[in-house]
Amino acid sequence: MARLVFILGIALALVASMADAAVVERTFRVGNLTVSRLCESTVINAVNGRLPGPTLDVREGDTVVVHVINDSPYNITIHWHGIFEILTAWADGPNMITQCPIQPGHSYTQKFTITGQEGTLWWHAHASVIRATVYGALIIRPRQGTKGYPFPKPDKEVPILLGEWWNANVVDLANEAFLNGTSLSASDAFTINGKTGDQYPCSKEDTYKLEVEKGKTYLLRIINAALDNQLFFKIAGHRFTVVAVDASYTKPYETDVIVIAPGQTVDALMVADATPARYYMAALAYVSRDNSSNLPFDNTTTTGIVRYKSASPSSQPVMPTMPSFFDNDLAFRFYSSLTGLCRPGDGTVPLHVDEHMFVTVGLNFAACLPSQVNCITQSLAASMNNASFMFPTTMSLLEADYKGVEGVYTDDFPDYPPVFFDFTNASVNSDTALTFTTKSTKVKKVKYNTTVEMVLQNTAIVGIESHPMHIHSFNFFVVAQGFGNYDRATAEKSYNLVDPQERNTVAVPTGGWAVIRFTANNPGMWIMHCHFDSHLLLGLATAFEVENGPTPESTLPPPPPDYPAC
Ligand code: C2O
């Protein structure tokens, strides 16, 4: 009898959990939108006529179905940043990696189930630099009937999407940069929820406002959707408790500044415990490169206004004291202080490593490609292990892999750089044998369920810089990070194999290194790249080809019927 009750109990629980899971169906129409910003009227690409685009608000276990319709004049794709995409590699979205682009006038339905992840993620275009204005939040709440958040339930939740703005057409700028063999020019502004804020000309009305009540707690879901800049974010008079990053819970971490790289998210609790008044929230660039070279960057500040209900709407908002653009120590302190919450049942860091990789990341020079018609003598480039990634043009990597088509890519991405040198010493720039790279489409092939440790080592070629490295489909654990050249003997002593932070994007310390570990437990083709779009376009990428496993549950099904053709 007891046994029957037990079985019945399990059956009921199963039915209940299945009943909880919903199908969330949406239409994303990408098209032109005319907006005015900074005293100018500009035509941008936007989803459903909004900037930022619509928020996808779902629960863990839900199946998401998005009909993407391309009414824009560009080839586009949409990527669900941070979603595991278990057995749905066809829906991941990066252009020419998992699919050909959706051409103007065409559509593609992307379907995936959200399994084993909660928190803040986002979606964005993944072709050229179209994500500058084609992005939105993807919020995953705990499944109904579960314990809910591992922190006291906030009174209100507020998405804060940080973006970057160009007055000119940013796709034109990127095309021009490619032809010249240079990098995308600096932006004109940053934005909070699509608005620049009143520190810019003609922008008084274009300011994001958040009304708060004294004593209440707000969960800020902060997303860095900027193309090419890490950011410092503060709110005058208030502190934060970080409770999650990249949809992975962290141990609570108290801070008055958030440091966030493109691709990353931070969930932070903020108690409205200040004197009722008006306060600015503000974000500006964290510029990690050595600025003695005086390279131009966007040195503007975007602001929003936090207003206490009882405060006078005409009072002057209090401005936070912002960090210096170049505060590497502050950025490192924030990034390296986070630890995972580690609840029972959560994934744990692999203790056994099947594949060790040591991968340099950074900028380079390369010969001009014939298509770079305005490029003189050499082009700016970027690489991983001196392989500068070139997107295929005839067929996506995934389709080529699935159909066994040769000649689209090679699976010889190296586990180590061609030579070991004094990676972070600026004198490397006098040796063209080290600074030059070549273009190729190399991927790293691994067996299903392989555990990978990758040391990411920044180089001083062209200049040191903190690159936000992102992998599709897999969260990884950041087990250690530091400045200078990685040295296994000393670094290994600092490995956190107990409660490391789990992320999908790590900002490798400038002129330094980070060690990540993950399990390649999903068959497909998964791009790994720098989440600065300008660097991705210069070749700072590779991909993992993860083979099918032994069972139907570990085998990628065929592509959907409306899978875009090139
Ligand atoms: Cu935010 Cu390749 O992704």
Coordinates of C-alpha atoms and ligand atoms in Angstrom, one line a residue:
M1 CA 0.0 0.0 0.0
A2 CA 2.7 2.4 1.0
R3 CA 4.4 1.6 -2.2
L4 CA 1.3 2.3 -4.3
V5 CA 0.9 5.7 -2.5
F6 CA 4.5 6.5 -3.3
I7 CA 4.1 5.6 -7.0
L8 CA 0.8 7.6 -7.1
G9 CA 2.7 10.5 -5.5
I10 CA 5.4 10.4 -8.2
A11 CA 2.8 10.2 -11.0
L12 CA 0.9 13.2 -9.5
A13 CA 4.1 15.2 -9.2
L14 CA 4.9 14.5 -12.8
V15 CA 1.5 15.5 -14.0
A16 CA 1.7 18.6 -11.9
S17 CA 5.1 19.6 -13.2
M18 CA 4.0 19.0 -16.8
A19 CA 0.8 21.0 -16.3
D20 CA 3.0 23.9 -15.0
A21 CA 5.0 24.1 -18.1
A22 CA 3.5 26.4 -20.7
V23 CA 4.0 27.1 -24.3
V24 CA 4.9 30.8 -24.7
E25 CA 4.3 31.9 -28.3
R26 CA 5.3 35.3 -29.6
T27 CA 5.9 37.1 -32.9
F28 CA 9.0 39.2 -33.4
R29 CA 8.7 41.5 -36.4
V30 CA 12.0 43.1 -37.2
G31 CA 11.6 46.3 -39.2
N32 CA 12.6 49.9 -39.6
L33 CA 11.8 52.4 -36.8
T34 CA 12.4 56.1 -36.9
V35 CA 13.5 57.5 -33.5
S36 CA 14.9 60.8 -32.5
R37 CA 17.9 60.8 -30.2
L38 CA 20.6 63.5 -29.5
C39 CA 18.8 66.1 -31.6
E40 CA 18.7 63.9 -34.7
S41 CA 16.2 61.6 -36.3
T42 CA 17.6 58.2 -37.1
V43 CA 16.2 55.0 -38.8
I44 CA 17.0 51.9 -36.8
N45 CA 16.1 48.2 -36.8
A46 CA 13.8 47.3 -34.1
V47 CA 11.5 44.4 -33.0
N48 CA 7.8 45.2 -32.9
G49 CA 8.5 48.9 -33.2
R50 CA 10.1 49.1 -29.8
L51 CA 13.5 49.9 -28.3
P52 CA 14.4 47.8 -26.3
G53 CA 12.3 45.1 -27.9
P54 CA 9.7 43.0 -26.1
T55 CA 10.6 41.2 -22.8
L56 CA 10.1 37.5 -22.9
D57 CA 8.8 36.6 -19.4
V58 CA 8.7 32.9 -18.9
R59 CA 9.1 30.1 -16.3
E60 CA 11.7 27.4 -16.1
G61 CA 10.3 24.4 -18.0
D62 CA 8.3 26.5 -20.5
T63 CA 8.7 26.0 -24.2
V64 CA 9.2 29.2 -26.2
V65 CA 8.1 29.6 -29.8
V66 CA 9.0 32.8 -31.5
H67 CA 8.0 33.5 -35.1
V68 CA 10.7 35.9 -36.4
I69 CA 9.5 37.9 -39.4
N70 CA 12.1 39.9 -41.2
D71 CA 10.6 43.1 -42.5
S72 CA 13.9 44.9 -42.3
P73 CA 16.2 45.6 -45.3
Y74 CA 19.0 43.5 -43.7
N75 CA 19.8 39.8 -43.3
I76 CA 19.1 39.1 -39.6
T77 CA 19.1 36.3 -37.1
I78 CA 17.9 36.2 -33.4
H79 CA 19.9 34.5 -30.6
W80 CA 18.7 33.6 -27.2
H81 CA 21.7 34.6 -25.2
G82 CA 22.6 32.1 -22.4
I83 CA 19.8 29.6 -23.2
F84 CA 21.2 26.0 -23.1
E85 CA 19.2 25.0 -26.3
I86 CA 19.2 21.3 -25.3
L87 CA 18.8 19.4 -28.6
T88 CA 17.6 22.6 -30.3
A89 CA 20.9 23.9 -31.8
W90 CA 18.9 24.8 -35.0
A91 CA 17.2 27.5 -32.9
D92 CA 20.3 29.1 -31.4
G93 CA 20.5 31.9 -33.9
P94 CA 24.2 33.0 -34.6
N95 CA 24.5 33.9 -38.3
M96 CA 26.3 31.2 -40.4
I97 CA 27.1 29.2 -37.2
T98 CA 23.7 27.4 -36.7
Q99 CA 21.7 28.9 -39.5
C100 CA 21.8 31.0 -42.6
P101 CA 20.3 34.5 -42.0
I102 CA 16.6 35.2 -42.4
Q103 CA 16.5 37.2 -45.6
P104 CA 14.4 40.3 -46.0
G105 CA 10.7 39.3 -46.5
H106 CA 11.3 35.8 -44.9
S107 CA 10.6 34.3 -41.5
Y108 CA 11.8 31.6 -39.2
T109 CA 10.1 30.0 -36.2
Q110 CA 12.5 29.3 -33.4
K111 CA 11.4 26.8 -30.7
F112 CA 13.2 25.8 -27.6
T113 CA 12.5 24.6 -24.0
I114 CA 14.0 26.3 -21.0
T115 CA 15.5 23.6 -18.8
G116 CA 17.4 24.0 -15.6
Q117 CA 18.0 27.7 -15.6
E118 CA 16.5 30.7 -13.8
G119 CA 17.2 34.4 -13.7
T120 CA 18.0 37.1 -16.2
L121 CA 19.1 36.4 -19.8
W122 CA 18.3 38.3 -23.0
W123 CA 17.9 37.9 -26.7
H124 CA 19.6 39.9 -29.5
A125 CA 20.3 39.9 -33.2
H126 CA 23.4 37.9 -34.2
A127 CA 24.3 39.2 -37.6
S128 CA 26.6 42.1 -38.3
V129 CA 26.1 44.7 -35.6
I130 CA 22.3 44.7 -35.8
R131 CA 22.0 43.8 -32.2
A132 CA 22.9 47.5 -31.4
T133 CA 19.1 48.1 -31.5
V134 CA 17.6 44.6 -31.8
Y135 CA 17.6 43.2 -28.3
G136 CA 15.4 42.6 -25.3
A137 CA 15.2 40.9 -21.9
L138 CA 14.5 37.2 -21.4
I139 CA 13.4 36.7 -17.8
I140 CA 13.1 33.1 -16.4
R141 CA 11.1 32.8 -13.2
P142 CA 11.2 29.7 -11.0
R143 CA 8.7 27.0 -12.0
Q144 CA 5.3 27.2 -10.2
G145 CA 5.2 25.1 -7.0
T146 CA 8.9 25.3 -6.4
K147 CA 10.5 27.2 -3.6
G148 CA 11.0 30.3 -5.7
Y149 CA 13.9 32.7 -5.4
P150 CA 16.7 31.9 -2.9
F151 CA 16.3 35.4 -1.4
P152 CA 13.4 37.3 0.1
K153 CA 10.8 38.1 -2.6
P154 CA 11.4 41.7 -3.8
D155 CA 8.4 44.1 -3.9
K156 CA 9.1 44.9 -7.6
E157 CA 11.3 43.7 -10.4
V158 CA 12.8 46.1 -12.9
P159 CA 14.7 45.3 -16.1
I160 CA 17.6 47.7 -16.7
L161 CA 19.0 47.2 -20.2
L162 CA 22.2 49.2 -20.9
G163 CA 22.7 49.9 -24.5
E164 CA 25.0 51.9 -26.9
W165 CA 24.0 54.4 -29.5
W166 CA 25.4 55.7 -32.8
N167 CA 23.9 58.7 -34.6
A168 CA 24.9 57.2 -37.9
N169 CA 23.6 53.9 -39.3
V170 CA 25.8 51.5 -37.3
V171 CA 25.6 48.7 -39.9
D172 CA 27.0 51.2 -42.5
L173 CA 29.7 52.1 -40.1
A174 CA 30.6 48.5 -39.5
N175 CA 30.7 47.8 -43.3
E176 CA 32.9 50.8 -43.8
A177 CA 35.3 49.7 -41.0
F178 CA 35.6 46.2 -42.7
L179 CA 36.4 47.7 -46.1
N180 CA 39.0 49.9 -44.4
G181 CA 40.5 47.1 -42.3
T182 CA 39.8 49.1 -39.1
S183 CA 37.5 48.7 -36.2
L184 CA 34.0 50.2 -35.6
S185 CA 34.2 53.8 -34.5
A186 CA 33.3 54.8 -30.9
S187 CA 29.6 55.3 -30.1
D188 CA 27.9 58.7 -29.4
A189 CA 26.0 57.7 -26.3
F190 CA 25.0 55.0 -23.9
T191 CA 21.4 54.2 -23.0
I192 CA 19.3 52.9 -20.1
N193 CA 16.2 51.1 -21.4
G194 CA 16.7 52.7 -24.8
K195 CA 16.9 56.2 -23.4
T196 CA 20.1 58.3 -23.3
G197 CA 19.3 60.4 -20.3
D198 CA 19.4 64.2 -19.6
Q199 CA 23.2 64.6 -19.7
Y200 CA 23.0 64.6 -23.5
P201 CA 21.7 67.4 -25.8
C202 CA 18.0 67.4 -26.6
S203 CA 17.5 64.4 -24.2
K204 CA 15.6 65.8 -21.2
E205 CA 12.4 63.9 -22.2
D206 CA 14.5 60.9 -23.3
T207 CA 15.3 59.8 -19.7
Y208 CA 14.3 56.5 -18.0
K209 CA 12.5 57.1 -14.7
L210 CA 11.9 54.6 -11.9
E211 CA 9.5 55.5 -9.1
V212 CA 10.3 53.9 -5.8
E213 CA 8.7 53.7 -2.4
K214 CA 10.6 54.2 0.9
G215 CA 11.4 50.8 2.5
K216 CA 10.6 48.7 -0.5
T217 CA 13.0 46.2 -2.1
Y218 CA 13.6 46.3 -5.9
L219 CA 15.2 43.5 -7.9
L220 CA 17.2 45.1 -10.7
R221 CA 17.7 42.8 -13.7
I222 CA 20.7 44.5 -15.3
I223 CA 21.7 43.6 -18.8
N224 CA 24.7 44.9 -20.7
A225 CA 23.5 45.0 -24.3
A226 CA 26.1 47.5 -25.4
L227 CA 28.1 46.5 -28.5
D228 CA 31.6 47.3 -27.5
N229 CA 31.9 48.6 -23.9
Q230 CA 32.0 47.2 -20.4
L231 CA 30.2 49.5 -18.0
F232 CA 30.2 50.8 -14.5
F233 CA 26.7 51.3 -13.1
K234 CA 25.8 53.1 -9.9
I235 CA 22.7 54.7 -8.2
A236 CA 23.4 57.7 -6.0
G237 CA 22.7 57.1 -2.3
H238 CA 22.0 53.3 -2.7
R239 CA 23.8 50.0 -2.4
F240 CA 23.2 46.7 -4.1
T241 CA 23.2 43.1 -3.1
V242 CA 24.1 41.0 -6.1
V243 CA 22.1 37.7 -6.0
A244 CA 22.7 36.3 -9.5
V245 CA 24.8 36.8 -12.7
D246 CA 24.1 35.3 -16.1
A247 CA 21.0 33.5 -14.8
S248 CA 23.0 31.7 -12.1
Y249 CA 22.5 32.4 -8.4
T250 CA 25.4 33.8 -6.4
K251 CA 26.1 34.1 -2.7
P252 CA 24.8 37.6 -1.8
Y253 CA 27.5 40.2 -2.6
E254 CA 27.3 43.7 -1.3
T255 CA 28.5 46.6 -3.4
D256 CA 27.8 50.2 -4.4
V257 CA 29.0 49.6 -8.0
I258 CA 28.0 47.1 -10.6
V259 CA 30.6 46.1 -13.2
I260 CA 29.1 44.5 -16.3
A261 CA 30.5 43.4 -19.6
P262 CA 28.6 43.0 -22.9
G263 CA 26.6 39.8 -22.8
Q264 CA 26.6 39.6 -19.0
T265 CA 23.6 40.1 -16.7
V266 CA 23.5 41.0 -13.0
D267 CA 20.5 40.6 -10.7
A268 CA 20.9 43.0 -7.8
L269 CA 18.6 43.8 -4.9
M270 CA 18.3 47.5 -4.0
V271 CA 16.4 48.7 -0.9
A272 CA 14.9 52.1 -1.2
D273 CA 16.3 53.2 2.2
A274 CA 17.6 56.7 1.3
T275 CA 16.1 60.1 2.2
P276 CA 13.2 60.5 -0.1
A277 CA 14.5 62.6 -3.0
R278 CA 15.5 62.2 -6.6
Y279 CA 18.7 60.2 -7.4
Y280 CA 20.5 59.5 -10.7
M281 CA 21.3 56.0 -11.8
A282 CA 24.3 56.3 -14.1
A283 CA 26.5 54.2 -16.4
L284 CA 29.8 54.9 -18.1
A285 CA 32.4 53.0 -19.9
Y286 CA 35.0 50.8 -18.1
V287 CA 38.0 51.2 -20.5
S288 CA 40.3 48.3 -19.8
R289 CA 43.0 49.0 -22.4
D290 CA 46.2 50.9 -21.6
N291 CA 45.1 54.4 -22.4
S292 CA 48.5 56.0 -22.8
S293 CA 47.8 55.5 -26.6
N294 CA 44.9 58.0 -26.3
L295 CA 42.6 55.9 -28.4
P296 CA 39.2 57.5 -28.8
F297 CA 36.3 56.0 -26.7
D298 CA 32.8 57.1 -25.7
N299 CA 33.4 59.0 -22.5
T300 CA 29.7 60.0 -22.0
T301 CA 27.5 59.1 -19.1
T302 CA 23.9 57.8 -19.5
T303 CA 21.5 58.5 -16.6
G304 CA 18.1 57.6 -15.4
I305 CA 16.2 59.0 -12.5
V306 CA 15.1 57.1 -9.3
R307 CA 12.3 59.2 -7.7
Y308 CA 10.9 58.5 -4.3
K309 CA 7.1 58.8 -4.5
S310 CA 7.1 61.6 -1.9
A311 CA 9.9 63.6 -3.5
S312 CA 9.3 66.8 -5.4
P313 CA 9.4 66.1 -9.1
S314 CA 11.3 69.4 -9.7
S315 CA 14.1 68.7 -7.2
Q316 CA 17.6 68.3 -8.7
P317 CA 18.6 64.6 -8.7
V318 CA 21.7 63.6 -6.8
M319 CA 24.5 62.4 -9.0
P320 CA 26.6 59.3 -7.9
T321 CA 30.4 59.6 -7.8
M322 CA 31.4 57.6 -10.8
P323 CA 34.6 55.5 -10.9
S324 CA 37.4 56.5 -13.3
F325 CA 37.0 54.9 -16.8
F326 CA 40.3 53.1 -16.2
D327 CA 39.8 51.5 -12.8
N328 CA 41.0 48.0 -13.5
D329 CA 41.3 47.2 -9.9
L330 CA 37.7 48.1 -9.2
A331 CA 36.6 45.9 -12.1
F332 CA 38.7 43.0 -11.0
R333 CA 37.5 43.3 -7.4
F334 CA 33.9 43.0 -8.5
Y335 CA 34.4 40.3 -11.1
S336 CA 36.6 38.1 -8.9
S337 CA 34.6 38.5 -5.7
L338 CA 31.5 36.6 -6.9
T339 CA 30.8 33.1 -5.9
G340 CA 28.1 30.5 -6.8
L341 CA 25.3 29.9 -4.4
C342 CA 25.4 26.1 -4.9
R343 CA 22.0 24.9 -3.9
P344 CA 21.4 21.2 -3.6
G345 CA 20.7 19.9 -7.2
D346 CA 22.7 22.7 -8.9
G347 CA 25.3 21.8 -11.4
T348 CA 28.8 21.5 -9.9
V349 CA 32.2 22.3 -11.3
P350 CA 33.9 19.4 -13.1
L351 CA 36.7 18.0 -11.0
H352 CA 38.0 15.7 -13.7
V353 CA 39.1 17.4 -16.9
D354 CA 39.0 15.5 -20.2
E355 CA 40.4 18.3 -22.5
H356 CA 42.9 20.9 -21.4
M357 CA 43.0 24.0 -23.6
F358 CA 45.2 27.1 -23.4
V359 CA 43.8 29.8 -25.6
T360 CA 45.3 33.3 -26.3
V361 CA 42.7 36.0 -26.9
G362 CA 43.5 39.4 -28.4
L363 CA 44.0 41.7 -31.3
N364 CA 46.3 41.2 -34.3
F365 CA 47.2 42.5 -37.7
A366 CA 46.4 40.5 -40.9
A367 CA 46.9 40.9 -44.6
C368 CA 44.0 42.8 -46.3
L369 CA 41.4 40.5 -47.8
P370 CA 40.7 41.1 -51.5
S371 CA 37.2 42.2 -50.4
Q372 CA 38.6 44.9 -48.1
V373 CA 38.9 47.4 -51.0
N374 CA 40.0 50.4 -48.9
C375 CA 42.5 48.5 -46.8
I376 CA 46.1 49.7 -47.1
T377 CA 48.9 47.3 -46.4
Q378 CA 47.4 45.6 -43.3
S379 CA 44.1 45.1 -41.6
L380 CA 43.2 45.1 -37.9
A381 CA 42.3 41.6 -36.9
A382 CA 41.6 39.5 -33.8
S383 CA 42.2 35.8 -33.0
M384 CA 42.1 32.9 -30.6
N385 CA 45.3 30.9 -30.5
N386 CA 46.3 33.0 -33.5
A387 CA 43.4 31.6 -35.6
S388 CA 41.3 34.5 -36.8
F389 CA 37.8 33.3 -37.3
M390 CA 36.1 33.8 -40.6
F391 CA 32.4 33.1 -41.0
P392 CA 31.5 30.6 -43.7
T393 CA 29.5 32.1 -46.6
T394 CA 27.7 29.2 -48.3
M395 CA 26.3 27.1 -45.5
S396 CA 26.2 27.3 -41.7
L397 CA 28.7 25.2 -39.7
L398 CA 25.8 23.2 -38.1
E399 CA 24.2 22.4 -41.4
A400 CA 27.6 21.4 -42.9
D401 CA 28.3 19.2 -39.9
Y402 CA 24.8 17.6 -40.0
K403 CA 24.9 16.9 -43.7
G404 CA 28.6 16.0 -43.7
V405 CA 29.5 18.7 -46.3
E406 CA 33.2 19.1 -46.6
G407 CA 35.1 22.4 -47.1
V408 CA 32.9 24.7 -45.0
Y409 CA 35.2 24.4 -41.9
T410 CA 38.1 22.4 -40.5
D411 CA 38.1 20.8 -37.1
D412 CA 41.7 21.7 -36.3
F413 CA 41.3 24.6 -33.9
P414 CA 44.5 24.3 -31.8
D415 CA 44.5 23.4 -28.1
Y416 CA 47.6 25.6 -27.6
P417 CA 49.0 28.8 -29.2
P418 CA 51.5 28.2 -32.0
V419 CA 54.2 29.6 -29.7
F420 CA 54.4 30.5 -26.1
F421 CA 55.8 34.0 -25.6
D422 CA 55.7 36.8 -23.0
F423 CA 52.0 37.3 -23.7
T424 CA 51.3 40.4 -21.8
N425 CA 54.6 42.3 -22.5
A426 CA 54.0 45.2 -24.9
S427 CA 57.4 44.6 -26.5
V428 CA 55.7 41.7 -28.4
N429 CA 54.5 44.4 -30.8
S430 CA 58.0 44.7 -32.4
D431 CA 57.8 41.1 -33.6
T432 CA 55.6 40.7 -36.7
A433 CA 55.9 36.9 -36.5
L434 CA 53.8 37.2 -33.3
T435 CA 51.5 40.1 -34.2
F436 CA 50.3 38.7 -37.6
T437 CA 47.5 36.3 -37.9
T438 CA 45.7 34.6 -40.8
K439 CA 42.0 34.0 -41.5
S440 CA 40.4 30.5 -41.2
T441 CA 37.3 28.7 -40.0
K442 CA 38.6 26.3 -37.4
V443 CA 36.4 24.5 -34.8
K444 CA 37.2 22.4 -31.8
K445 CA 35.6 18.9 -32.0
V446 CA 34.7 17.2 -28.8
K447 CA 32.8 14.1 -27.8
Y448 CA 29.5 14.3 -26.0
N449 CA 29.9 15.0 -22.3
T450 CA 33.5 16.0 -22.5
T451 CA 34.7 18.2 -19.6
V452 CA 36.8 21.1 -20.8
E453 CA 39.2 23.4 -19.0
M454 CA 40.2 26.4 -20.9
V455 CA 42.8 28.9 -19.8
L456 CA 42.0 32.2 -21.6
Q457 CA 45.1 34.3 -21.9
N458 CA 45.0 37.9 -23.1
T459 CA 47.9 39.2 -25.2
A460 CA 49.5 42.7 -25.5
I461 CA 49.4 42.5 -29.3
V462 CA 48.1 45.8 -30.5
G463 CA 47.1 46.4 -26.9
I464 CA 46.0 44.6 -23.8
E465 CA 42.2 44.7 -23.1
S466 CA 39.6 42.8 -21.1
H467 CA 37.7 40.7 -23.6
P468 CA 34.2 39.4 -22.6
M469 CA 34.4 35.8 -23.8
H470 CA 31.0 34.1 -24.3
I471 CA 30.1 30.5 -25.1
H472 CA 26.8 29.4 -26.6
S473 CA 24.8 26.6 -25.0
F474 CA 27.1 26.1 -22.0
N475 CA 27.5 27.8 -18.7
F476 CA 31.0 27.6 -17.4
F477 CA 32.5 27.9 -14.0
V478 CA 35.2 30.6 -13.5
V479 CA 37.6 28.8 -11.3
A480 CA 40.4 31.4 -11.2
Q481 CA 41.6 34.7 -12.8
G482 CA 44.5 37.0 -12.5
F483 CA 46.8 39.6 -14.2
G484 CA 50.0 38.8 -16.2
N485 CA 50.9 35.5 -17.8
Y486 CA 49.2 32.4 -16.5
D487 CA 51.5 30.1 -14.6
R488 CA 49.9 26.7 -13.8
A489 CA 52.0 26.0 -10.7
T490 CA 50.9 29.1 -8.9
A491 CA 47.5 29.5 -10.5
E492 CA 46.3 26.0 -9.6
K493 CA 46.6 26.9 -5.9
S494 CA 44.0 29.6 -6.4
Y495 CA 41.5 27.4 -8.2
N496 CA 38.0 27.6 -6.6
L497 CA 36.6 24.2 -7.1
V498 CA 34.1 24.6 -4.2
D499 CA 31.8 27.5 -5.1
P500 CA 33.0 29.2 -8.2
Q501 CA 30.7 31.6 -10.0
E502 CA 28.9 30.1 -13.0
R503 CA 28.5 32.3 -16.1
N504 CA 28.1 32.4 -19.8
T505 CA 30.4 35.4 -20.3
V506 CA 33.6 36.1 -18.5
A507 CA 35.6 39.4 -18.8
V508 CA 39.1 38.0 -19.0
P509 CA 41.2 40.5 -16.9
T510 CA 43.1 43.0 -19.0
G511 CA 46.6 41.8 -19.6
G512 CA 45.7 38.7 -17.6
W513 CA 43.9 35.4 -17.7
A514 CA 40.9 33.4 -16.6
V515 CA 40.4 29.7 -16.2
I516 CA 36.9 28.2 -17.0
R517 CA 35.5 24.7 -16.9
F518 CA 32.4 23.3 -18.5
T519 CA 30.8 20.1 -19.7
A520 CA 30.0 19.9 -23.4
N521 CA 26.7 18.1 -22.8
N522 CA 24.7 19.2 -25.8
P523 CA 25.3 18.2 -29.4
G524 CA 25.6 21.0 -32.0
M525 CA 27.9 23.8 -33.2
W526 CA 28.4 26.3 -30.5
I527 CA 30.2 29.6 -31.2
M528 CA 32.6 31.0 -28.6
H529 CA 33.5 34.6 -29.1
C530 CA 34.3 38.0 -27.7
H531 CA 31.1 39.8 -27.0
F532 CA 32.5 43.1 -28.3
D533 CA 30.8 42.9 -31.7
S534 CA 33.7 44.8 -33.3
H535 CA 36.1 42.1 -32.1
L536 CA 33.8 39.2 -33.2
L537 CA 33.8 40.8 -36.7
L538 CA 37.6 41.0 -36.6
G539 CA 37.8 37.2 -35.9
L540 CA 37.9 36.8 -32.1
A541 CA 35.9 33.5 -32.2
T542 CA 35.9 29.8 -32.7
A543 CA 33.3 27.1 -32.3
F544 CA 32.8 23.8 -30.4
E545 CA 31.5 21.0 -32.5
V546 CA 29.9 18.7 -29.9
E547 CA 29.2 15.2 -31.3
N548 CA 26.0 13.3 -30.6
G549 CA 25.9 11.1 -27.6
P550 CA 24.9 7.4 -27.6
T551 CA 21.1 7.7 -27.0
P552 CA 18.2 9.5 -28.7
E553 CA 18.2 11.9 -25.7
S554 CA 21.7 13.0 -26.7
T555 CA 21.2 13.1 -30.5
L556 CA 20.4 16.3 -32.4
P557 CA 17.1 15.9 -34.3
P558 CA 16.8 17.2 -37.9
P559 CA 16.3 20.9 -38.7
P560 CA 12.8 22.3 -38.7
P561 CA 11.0 22.6 -42.1
D562 CA 11.3 26.4 -42.3
Y563 CA 15.1 26.4 -41.6
P564 CA 16.5 29.3 -43.6
A565 CA 18.4 28.5 -46.7
C566 CA 21.4 30.7 -47.8
Ligands
C2O1 CU1 25.1 37.3 -26.8 CU2 27.0 34.9 -29.5 O1 26.0 36.1 -28.2

